[in-house]
Coordinates of C-alpha atoms and ligand atoms in Angstrom, one line a residue:
X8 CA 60.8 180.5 77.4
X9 CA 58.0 181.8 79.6
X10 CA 55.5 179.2 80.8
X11 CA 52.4 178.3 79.0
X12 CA 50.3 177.5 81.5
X13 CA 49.4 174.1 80.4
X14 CA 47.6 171.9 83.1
X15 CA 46.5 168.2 82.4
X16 CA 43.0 169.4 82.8
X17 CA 42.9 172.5 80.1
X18 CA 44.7 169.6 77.8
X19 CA 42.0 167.2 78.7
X20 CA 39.2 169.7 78.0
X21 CA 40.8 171.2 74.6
X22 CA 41.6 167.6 73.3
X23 CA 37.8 166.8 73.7
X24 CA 36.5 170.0 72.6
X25 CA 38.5 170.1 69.4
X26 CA 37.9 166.3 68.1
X27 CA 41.6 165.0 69.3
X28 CA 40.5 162.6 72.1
X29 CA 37.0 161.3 73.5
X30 CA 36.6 159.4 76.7
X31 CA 35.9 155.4 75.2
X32 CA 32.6 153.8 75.3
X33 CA 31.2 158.1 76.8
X34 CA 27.6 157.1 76.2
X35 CA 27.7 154.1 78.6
X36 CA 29.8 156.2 81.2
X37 CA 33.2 155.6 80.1
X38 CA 36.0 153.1 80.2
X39 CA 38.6 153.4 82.9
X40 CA 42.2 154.8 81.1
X41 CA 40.2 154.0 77.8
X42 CA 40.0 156.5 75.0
X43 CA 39.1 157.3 71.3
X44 CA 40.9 159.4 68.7
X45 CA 38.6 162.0 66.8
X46 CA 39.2 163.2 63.5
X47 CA 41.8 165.7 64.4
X48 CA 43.5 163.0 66.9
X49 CA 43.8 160.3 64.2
X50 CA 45.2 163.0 62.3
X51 CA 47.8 164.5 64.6
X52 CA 48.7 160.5 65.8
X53 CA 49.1 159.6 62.0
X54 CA 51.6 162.2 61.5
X55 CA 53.2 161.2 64.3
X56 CA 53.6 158.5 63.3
X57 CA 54.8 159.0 59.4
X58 CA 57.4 161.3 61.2
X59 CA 58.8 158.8 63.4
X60 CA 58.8 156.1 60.2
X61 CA 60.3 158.5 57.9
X62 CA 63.2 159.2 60.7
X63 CA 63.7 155.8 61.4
X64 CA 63.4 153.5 58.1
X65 CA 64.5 156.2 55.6
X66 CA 68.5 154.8 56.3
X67 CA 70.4 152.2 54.5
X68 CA 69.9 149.5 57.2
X69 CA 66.6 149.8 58.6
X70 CA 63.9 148.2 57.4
X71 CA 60.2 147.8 58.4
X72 CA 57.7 144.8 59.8
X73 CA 54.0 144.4 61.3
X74 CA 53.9 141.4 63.1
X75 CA 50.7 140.1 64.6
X76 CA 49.5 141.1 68.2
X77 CA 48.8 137.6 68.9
X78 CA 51.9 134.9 69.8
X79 CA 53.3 132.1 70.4
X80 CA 52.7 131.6 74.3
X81 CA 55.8 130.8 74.7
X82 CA 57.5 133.7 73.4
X83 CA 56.4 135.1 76.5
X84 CA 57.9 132.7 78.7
X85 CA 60.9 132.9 76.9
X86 CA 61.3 136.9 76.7
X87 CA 60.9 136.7 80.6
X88 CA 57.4 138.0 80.9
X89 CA 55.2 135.6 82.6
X90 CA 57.8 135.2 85.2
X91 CA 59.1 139.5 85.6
X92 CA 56.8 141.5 84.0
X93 CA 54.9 142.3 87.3
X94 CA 54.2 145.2 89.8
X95 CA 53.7 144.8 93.3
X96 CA 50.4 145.1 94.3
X97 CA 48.9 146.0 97.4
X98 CA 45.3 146.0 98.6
X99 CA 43.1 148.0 101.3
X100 CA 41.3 145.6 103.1
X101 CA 38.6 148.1 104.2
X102 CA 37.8 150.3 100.8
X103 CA 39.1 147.5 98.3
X104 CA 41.2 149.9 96.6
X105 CA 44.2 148.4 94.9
X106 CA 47.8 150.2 94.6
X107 CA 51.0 149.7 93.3
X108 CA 53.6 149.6 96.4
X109 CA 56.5 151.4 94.6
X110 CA 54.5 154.3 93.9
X111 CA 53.5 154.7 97.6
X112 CA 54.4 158.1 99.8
X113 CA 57.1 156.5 102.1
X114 CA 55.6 157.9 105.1
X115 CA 52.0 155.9 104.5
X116 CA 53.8 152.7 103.2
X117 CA 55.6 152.8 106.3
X118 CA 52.2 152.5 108.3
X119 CA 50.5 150.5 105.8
X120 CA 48.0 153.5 105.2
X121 CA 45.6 153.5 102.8
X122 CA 46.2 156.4 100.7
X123 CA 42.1 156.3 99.5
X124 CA 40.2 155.8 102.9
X125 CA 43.4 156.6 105.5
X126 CA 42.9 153.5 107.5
X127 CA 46.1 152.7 109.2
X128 CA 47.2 149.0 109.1
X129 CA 45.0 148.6 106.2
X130 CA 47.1 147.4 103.4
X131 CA 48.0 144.1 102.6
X132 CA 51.7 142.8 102.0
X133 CA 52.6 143.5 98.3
X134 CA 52.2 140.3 95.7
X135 CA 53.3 140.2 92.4
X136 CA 50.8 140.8 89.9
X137 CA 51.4 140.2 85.9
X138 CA 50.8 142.9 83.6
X139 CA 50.2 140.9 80.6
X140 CA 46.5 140.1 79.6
X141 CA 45.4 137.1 79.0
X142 CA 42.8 135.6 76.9
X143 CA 41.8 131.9 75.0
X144 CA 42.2 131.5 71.4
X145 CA 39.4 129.2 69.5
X146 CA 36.1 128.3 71.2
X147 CA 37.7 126.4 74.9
X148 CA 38.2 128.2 77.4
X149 CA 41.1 125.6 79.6
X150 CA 44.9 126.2 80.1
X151 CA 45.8 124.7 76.6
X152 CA 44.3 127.7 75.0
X153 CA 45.4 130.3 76.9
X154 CA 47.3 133.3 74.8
X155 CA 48.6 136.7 76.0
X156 CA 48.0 140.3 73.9
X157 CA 51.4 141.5 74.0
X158 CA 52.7 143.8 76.6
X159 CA 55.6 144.8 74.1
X160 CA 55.9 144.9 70.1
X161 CA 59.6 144.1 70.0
X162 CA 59.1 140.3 70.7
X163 CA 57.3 140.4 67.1
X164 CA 60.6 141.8 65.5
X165 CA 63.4 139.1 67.8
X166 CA 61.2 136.0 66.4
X167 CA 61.6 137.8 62.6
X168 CA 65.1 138.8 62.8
X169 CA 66.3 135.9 60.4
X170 CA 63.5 136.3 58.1
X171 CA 64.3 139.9 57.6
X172 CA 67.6 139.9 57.6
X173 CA 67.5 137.1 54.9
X174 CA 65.4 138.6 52.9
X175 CA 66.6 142.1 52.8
X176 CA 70.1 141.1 52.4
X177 CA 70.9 143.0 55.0
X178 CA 74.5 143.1 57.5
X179 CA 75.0 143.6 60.8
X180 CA 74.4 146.4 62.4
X181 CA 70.8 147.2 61.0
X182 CA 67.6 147.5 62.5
X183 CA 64.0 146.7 62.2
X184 CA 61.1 149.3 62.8
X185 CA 57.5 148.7 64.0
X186 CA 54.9 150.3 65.2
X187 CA 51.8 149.2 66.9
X188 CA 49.6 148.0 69.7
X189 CA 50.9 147.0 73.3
X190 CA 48.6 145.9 76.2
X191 CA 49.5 146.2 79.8
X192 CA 46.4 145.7 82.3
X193 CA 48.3 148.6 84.6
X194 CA 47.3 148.7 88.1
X195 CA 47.3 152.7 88.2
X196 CA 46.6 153.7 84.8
X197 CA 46.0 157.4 84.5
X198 CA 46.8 161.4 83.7
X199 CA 44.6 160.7 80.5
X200 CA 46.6 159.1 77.7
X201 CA 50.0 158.9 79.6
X202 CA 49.3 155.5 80.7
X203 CA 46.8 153.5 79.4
X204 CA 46.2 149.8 79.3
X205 CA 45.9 149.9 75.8
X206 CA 48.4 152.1 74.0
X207 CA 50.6 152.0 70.9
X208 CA 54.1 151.9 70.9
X209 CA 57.0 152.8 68.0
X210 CA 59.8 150.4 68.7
X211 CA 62.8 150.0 66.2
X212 CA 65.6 147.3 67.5
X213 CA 69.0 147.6 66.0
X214 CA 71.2 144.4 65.9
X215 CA 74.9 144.6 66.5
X216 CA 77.9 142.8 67.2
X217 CA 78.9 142.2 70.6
X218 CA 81.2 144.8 71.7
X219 CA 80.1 147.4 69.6
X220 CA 76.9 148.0 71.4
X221 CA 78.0 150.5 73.7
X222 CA 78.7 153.0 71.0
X223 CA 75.4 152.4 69.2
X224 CA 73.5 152.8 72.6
X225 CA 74.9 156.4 72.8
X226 CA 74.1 156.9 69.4
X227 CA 70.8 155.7 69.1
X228 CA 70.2 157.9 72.6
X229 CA 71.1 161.3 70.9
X230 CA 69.3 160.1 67.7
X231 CA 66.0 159.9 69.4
X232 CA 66.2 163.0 71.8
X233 CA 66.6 164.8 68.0
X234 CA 63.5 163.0 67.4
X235 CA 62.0 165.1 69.4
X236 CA 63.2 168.3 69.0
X237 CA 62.5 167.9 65.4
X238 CA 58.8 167.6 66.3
X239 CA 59.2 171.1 68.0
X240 CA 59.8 170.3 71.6
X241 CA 61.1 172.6 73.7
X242 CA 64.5 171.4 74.7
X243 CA 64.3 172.7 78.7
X244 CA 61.4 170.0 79.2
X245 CA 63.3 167.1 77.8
X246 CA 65.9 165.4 79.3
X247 CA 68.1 161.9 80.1
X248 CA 67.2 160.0 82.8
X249 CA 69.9 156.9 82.8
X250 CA 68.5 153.9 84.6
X251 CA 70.4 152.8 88.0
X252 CA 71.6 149.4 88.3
X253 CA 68.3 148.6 90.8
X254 CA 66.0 150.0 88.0
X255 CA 66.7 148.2 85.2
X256 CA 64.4 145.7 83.3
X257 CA 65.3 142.3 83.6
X258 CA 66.1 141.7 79.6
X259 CA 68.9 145.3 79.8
X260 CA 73.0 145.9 80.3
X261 CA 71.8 149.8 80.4
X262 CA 69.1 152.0 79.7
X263 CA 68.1 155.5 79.8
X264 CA 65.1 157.1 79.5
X265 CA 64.1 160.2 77.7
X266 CA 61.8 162.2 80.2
X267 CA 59.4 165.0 79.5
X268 CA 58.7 167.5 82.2
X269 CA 55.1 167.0 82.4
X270 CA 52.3 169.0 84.8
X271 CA 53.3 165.9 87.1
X272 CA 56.4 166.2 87.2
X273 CA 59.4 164.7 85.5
X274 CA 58.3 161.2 83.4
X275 CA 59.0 158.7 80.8
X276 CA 58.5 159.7 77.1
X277 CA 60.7 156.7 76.2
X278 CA 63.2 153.8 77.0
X279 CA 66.7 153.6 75.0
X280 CA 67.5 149.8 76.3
X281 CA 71.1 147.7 75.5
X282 CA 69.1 144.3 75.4
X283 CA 72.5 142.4 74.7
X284 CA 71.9 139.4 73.4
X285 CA 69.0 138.2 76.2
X286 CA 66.1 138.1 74.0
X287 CA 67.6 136.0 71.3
X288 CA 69.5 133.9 73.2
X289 CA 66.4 132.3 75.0
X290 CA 64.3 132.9 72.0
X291 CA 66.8 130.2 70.9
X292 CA 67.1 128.7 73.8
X293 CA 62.9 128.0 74.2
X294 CA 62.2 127.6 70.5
X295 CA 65.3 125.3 69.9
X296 CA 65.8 126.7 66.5
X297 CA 69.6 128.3 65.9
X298 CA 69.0 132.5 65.6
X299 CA 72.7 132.9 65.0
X300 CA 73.8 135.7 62.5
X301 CA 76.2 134.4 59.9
X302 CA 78.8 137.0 58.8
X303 CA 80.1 136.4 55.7
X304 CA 82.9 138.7 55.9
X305 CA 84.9 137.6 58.8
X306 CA 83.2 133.8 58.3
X307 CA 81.9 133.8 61.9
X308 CA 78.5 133.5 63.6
X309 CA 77.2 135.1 66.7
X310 CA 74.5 136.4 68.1
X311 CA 73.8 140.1 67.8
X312 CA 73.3 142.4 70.7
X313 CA 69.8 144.4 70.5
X314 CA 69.6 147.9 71.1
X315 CA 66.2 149.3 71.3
X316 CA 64.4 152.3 70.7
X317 CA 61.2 152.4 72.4
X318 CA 58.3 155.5 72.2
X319 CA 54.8 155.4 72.9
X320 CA 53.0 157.2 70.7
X321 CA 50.1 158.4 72.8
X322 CA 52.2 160.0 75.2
X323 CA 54.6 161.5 72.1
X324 CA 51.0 162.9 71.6
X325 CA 50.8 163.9 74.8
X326 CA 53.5 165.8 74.6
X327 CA 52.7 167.3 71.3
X328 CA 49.7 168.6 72.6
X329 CA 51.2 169.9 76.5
X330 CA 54.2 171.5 74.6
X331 CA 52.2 173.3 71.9
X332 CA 49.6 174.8 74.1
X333 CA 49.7 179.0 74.7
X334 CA 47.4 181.3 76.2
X335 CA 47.7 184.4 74.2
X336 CA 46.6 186.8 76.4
X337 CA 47.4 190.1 74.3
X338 CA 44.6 188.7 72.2
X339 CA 42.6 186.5 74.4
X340 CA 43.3 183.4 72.4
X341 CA 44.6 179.8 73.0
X342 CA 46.4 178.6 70.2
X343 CA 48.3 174.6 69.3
X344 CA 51.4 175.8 68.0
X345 CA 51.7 173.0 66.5
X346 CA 54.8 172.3 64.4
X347 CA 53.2 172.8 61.1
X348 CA 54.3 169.0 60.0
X349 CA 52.1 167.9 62.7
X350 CA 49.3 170.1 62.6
X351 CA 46.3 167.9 61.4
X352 CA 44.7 170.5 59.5
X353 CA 47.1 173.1 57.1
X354 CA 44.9 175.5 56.1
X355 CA 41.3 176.9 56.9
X356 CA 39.5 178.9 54.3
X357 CA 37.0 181.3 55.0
X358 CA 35.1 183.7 52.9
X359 CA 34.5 186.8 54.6
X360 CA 30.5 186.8 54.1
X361 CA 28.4 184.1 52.7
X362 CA 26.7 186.2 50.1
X363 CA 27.8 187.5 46.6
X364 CA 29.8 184.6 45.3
X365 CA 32.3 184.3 48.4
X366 CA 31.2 181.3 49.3
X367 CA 31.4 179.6 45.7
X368 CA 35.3 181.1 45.5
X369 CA 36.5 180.1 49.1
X370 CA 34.6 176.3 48.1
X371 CA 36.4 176.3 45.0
X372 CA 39.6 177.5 46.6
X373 CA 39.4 174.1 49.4
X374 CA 38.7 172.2 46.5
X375 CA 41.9 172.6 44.9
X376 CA 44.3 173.1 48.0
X377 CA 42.7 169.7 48.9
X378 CA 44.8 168.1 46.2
X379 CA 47.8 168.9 47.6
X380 CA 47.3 168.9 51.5
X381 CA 44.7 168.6 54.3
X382 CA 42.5 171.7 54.6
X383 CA 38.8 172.8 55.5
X384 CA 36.5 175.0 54.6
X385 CA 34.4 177.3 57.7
X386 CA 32.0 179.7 56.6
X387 CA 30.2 179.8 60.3
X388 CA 30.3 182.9 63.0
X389 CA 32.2 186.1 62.7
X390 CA 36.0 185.7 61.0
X391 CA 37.6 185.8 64.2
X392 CA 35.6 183.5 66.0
X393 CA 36.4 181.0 62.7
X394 CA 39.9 182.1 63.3
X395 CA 39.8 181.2 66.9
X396 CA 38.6 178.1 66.3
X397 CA 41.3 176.8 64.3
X398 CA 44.0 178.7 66.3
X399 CA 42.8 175.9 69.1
X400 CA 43.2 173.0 66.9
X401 CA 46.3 173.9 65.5
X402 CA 46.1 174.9 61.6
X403 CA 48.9 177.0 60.8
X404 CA 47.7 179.2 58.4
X405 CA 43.9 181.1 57.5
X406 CA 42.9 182.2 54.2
X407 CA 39.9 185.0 53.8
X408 CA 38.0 185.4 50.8
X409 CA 36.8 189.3 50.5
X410 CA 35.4 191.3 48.0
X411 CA 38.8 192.3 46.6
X412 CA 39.4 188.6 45.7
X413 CA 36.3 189.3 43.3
X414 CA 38.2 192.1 41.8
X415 CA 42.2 190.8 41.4
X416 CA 42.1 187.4 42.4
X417 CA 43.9 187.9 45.6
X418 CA 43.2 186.4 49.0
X419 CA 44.5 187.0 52.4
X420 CA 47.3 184.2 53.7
X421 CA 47.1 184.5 58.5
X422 CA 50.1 183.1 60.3
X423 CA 48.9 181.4 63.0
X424 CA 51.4 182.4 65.4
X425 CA 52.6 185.8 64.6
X426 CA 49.0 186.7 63.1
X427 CA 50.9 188.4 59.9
X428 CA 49.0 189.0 57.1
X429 CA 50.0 188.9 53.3
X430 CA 47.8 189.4 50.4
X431 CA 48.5 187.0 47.6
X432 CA 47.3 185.8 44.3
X433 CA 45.0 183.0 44.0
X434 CA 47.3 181.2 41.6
X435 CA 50.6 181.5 44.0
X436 CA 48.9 179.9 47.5
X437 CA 49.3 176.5 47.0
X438 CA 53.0 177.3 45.9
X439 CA 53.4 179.6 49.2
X440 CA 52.2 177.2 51.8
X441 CA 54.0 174.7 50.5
X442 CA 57.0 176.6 51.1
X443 CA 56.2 177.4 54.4
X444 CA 55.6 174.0 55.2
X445 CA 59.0 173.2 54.0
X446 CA 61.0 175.3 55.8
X447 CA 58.7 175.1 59.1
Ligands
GAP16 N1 60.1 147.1 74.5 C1 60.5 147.9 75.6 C2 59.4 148.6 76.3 O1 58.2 148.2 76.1 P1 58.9 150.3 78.2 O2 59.8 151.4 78.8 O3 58.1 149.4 79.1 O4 59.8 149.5 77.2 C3 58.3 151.9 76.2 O5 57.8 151.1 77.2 C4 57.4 153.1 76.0 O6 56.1 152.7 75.8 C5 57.3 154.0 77.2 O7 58.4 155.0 77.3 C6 56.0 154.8 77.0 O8 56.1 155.8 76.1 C7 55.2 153.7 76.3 N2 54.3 153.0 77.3 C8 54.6 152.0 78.2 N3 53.6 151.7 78.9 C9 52.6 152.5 78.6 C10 51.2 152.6 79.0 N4 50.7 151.9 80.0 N5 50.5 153.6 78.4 C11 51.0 154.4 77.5 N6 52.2 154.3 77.0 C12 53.0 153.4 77.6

């Protein structure tokens, strides 16, 4: 597959001049690592989204929960966060800029060079420096009221795993999806939505018995790498990264990450983690309530081991967006091939002129494709331009109202990608692209 020529900054601009993604708070000057979804963003995240929910809960034994943002403080003492959950920060001490230490060149931390102003001898020894933010709940602001936005959603699912496991009747091994926000005040946020401070994440955690979590790690590792070439990923810019024993997070046995070849290099899309049975052992430990699993079966109780599935889905988005860029230069075009699924936008339909009753048919046309799937309705610039347009945001398929629709009821059905043509009856195209969008 030849390359498409897709830079962070021609993904940056697109995403803005299409409606996928605004800088936050624009009118005031911006929000550092901050950013807003526009109507095709929401779109393209929501679908995301369903696709990763449908994948994940549409089993046997795995079920669903949206637990709140706000906890406990002490689940986060606990889960190990308030005392691990840090990056080593360094400071210059002439230009004030701040930098994570692991993520400086060797040959400047070596000098203690500022990679912002190059002063030599400028940066300070690393301290640790917590990634969770804090905040006070009620009207004090003291200690006593202190409260973290969580840096992780799977806490909200270990603290639940008795309540949905009773409830659903379910046996071990099952799991228990969610998706939603995280907060991590990052030292180096950046490269647009790939880290952010405030992101979204789709976690599912699957509860085993001890001994069997080995096998479900490797399976739940080639489930999720399918993930992604389901969404229409090109399989040469994905690929395991196993985590060394020095790199793993202090709650994991082993762990590999699923990496995307980005503009930047090589980086995480998402963490497959064996969590053993560290989260609910000092869950139980802290909260002094038993969290052992009762199997009826064998009339034993343990607790489960954990393995976790872990996505952000901004940077899935990301990747949606970097992967289904192309420059068409045969017909001087950038188009989203977006895998139809995803593409915010099925179909645009466009009569060929405003005048003589096109415009009444195309309208009436949306109007009824509406009913069964997202579509829009352009009547403005020349067809090609309107064409153009949508090839950019992604919409798989154009329809053109002409003259001969007047006549026999036909319309013309564009493939965005190969730019084919058919002419078809009015009363088939709802049929037709619902086909298409089967088989996609
Ligand atoms: N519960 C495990 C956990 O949170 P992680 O590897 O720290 O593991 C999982 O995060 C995923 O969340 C990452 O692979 C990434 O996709 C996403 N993520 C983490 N930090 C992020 C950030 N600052 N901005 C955007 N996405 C982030």
């Amino acid at each position: 597959m030849p390359d498409n020529h897709a830079t962070m900054d021609k993904i940056v601009s697109l995403a803005k001049r299409r409606g996928f993604v605004f800088p936050s708070s624009e009118i005031y000057g911006g929000l550092n690592s901050c950013w807003d979804y526009g109507p095709l963003g929401i779109e393209l995240k929501k679908n995301i989204q369903d696709f990763w929910w449908r994948e994940m809960t549409y089993r046997p034994n795995v079920v669903g929960l949206d637990a709140s943002i706000l906890m406990a403080p002490r689940v986060w003492e606990a889960s190990g966060h308030v005392e691990n959950f840090t990056d080593p920060l360094v400071d210059c001490r002439v230009c004030k800029a701040r930098f994570r230490e692991d993520e400086l060149p060797p040959e400047k931390l070596e000098k203690r060079q500022c990679p912002n102003c190059g002063n030599l001898g400028s940066l300070t020894d690393a301290r640790k420096f917590n990634l969770m933010f804090k905040t006070f709940m009620g009207p004090v602001e003291e200690d006593a009221a202190a409260i973290y936005l969580r840096p992780e959603t799977a806490q909200g699912i270990y603290v639940n795993y008795l309540n949905v496991q009773t409830v659903s009747r379910l046996k071990v091994p099952f799991g228990i999806a969610q998706v939603g926000k995280a907060f991590r005040n990052e030292i180096t946020p950046g490269n647009f939505i790939f880290r952010t401070r405030e992101f979204e994440q789709m976690e599912m955690q699957f509860f085993v018995k001890p001994g069997e979590d080995e096998r479900w790690f490797e399976y739940w590792a080639g489930q999720r790498m399918d993930f992604y070439r389901k969404l229409g990923i090109r399989s040469e810019k994905l690929r395991f990264k196993p985590h060394g024993p020095d790199e793993l997070a202090h709650y994991a046995k082993a762990a590999t990450d699923i990496q995307y070849e980005f503009p930047f290099g090589w980086s995480e899309l998402e963490g497959v983690h064996n969590r053993t049975d560290f989260d609910l052992k000092r869950h139980q430990e802290y909260s002094g309530k038993s969290l052992l699993y009762f199997d009826d079966a064998a009339n034993e109780k343990f607790l489960p081991y954990i393995i976790e599935t872990s996505a952000g889905l901004n940077r899935t988005l990301l990747v949606v967006l970097l992967d289904a860029y192309w420059e068409d230069t045969e017909h001087e075009r950038v188009v989203l091939r977006l895998h139809p699924r995803l593409a915010p936008v099925k179909a645009v339909i466009c009569p060929l002129v405003k005048k003589d009753g096109l415009a009444e048919i195309a309208e009436k046309i949306t109007a009824d494709l509406q009913a069964h799937f997202p579509v829009l309705y352009d009547q403005q610039g020349s067809i090609g331009k309107r064409y153009y347009r949508q090839d950019e945001a992604g919409t798989p398929y154009g329809i053109t109202v002409d003259y001969q629709t007047k006549e026999d009821g036909t319309v013309t059905l564009r493939d965005r990608d190969t730019l084919e043509q058919v002419r078809l009856p009015l009363t088939a195209l709802a049929e037709e692209i619902e086909r298409r969008l089967r088989v996609a």
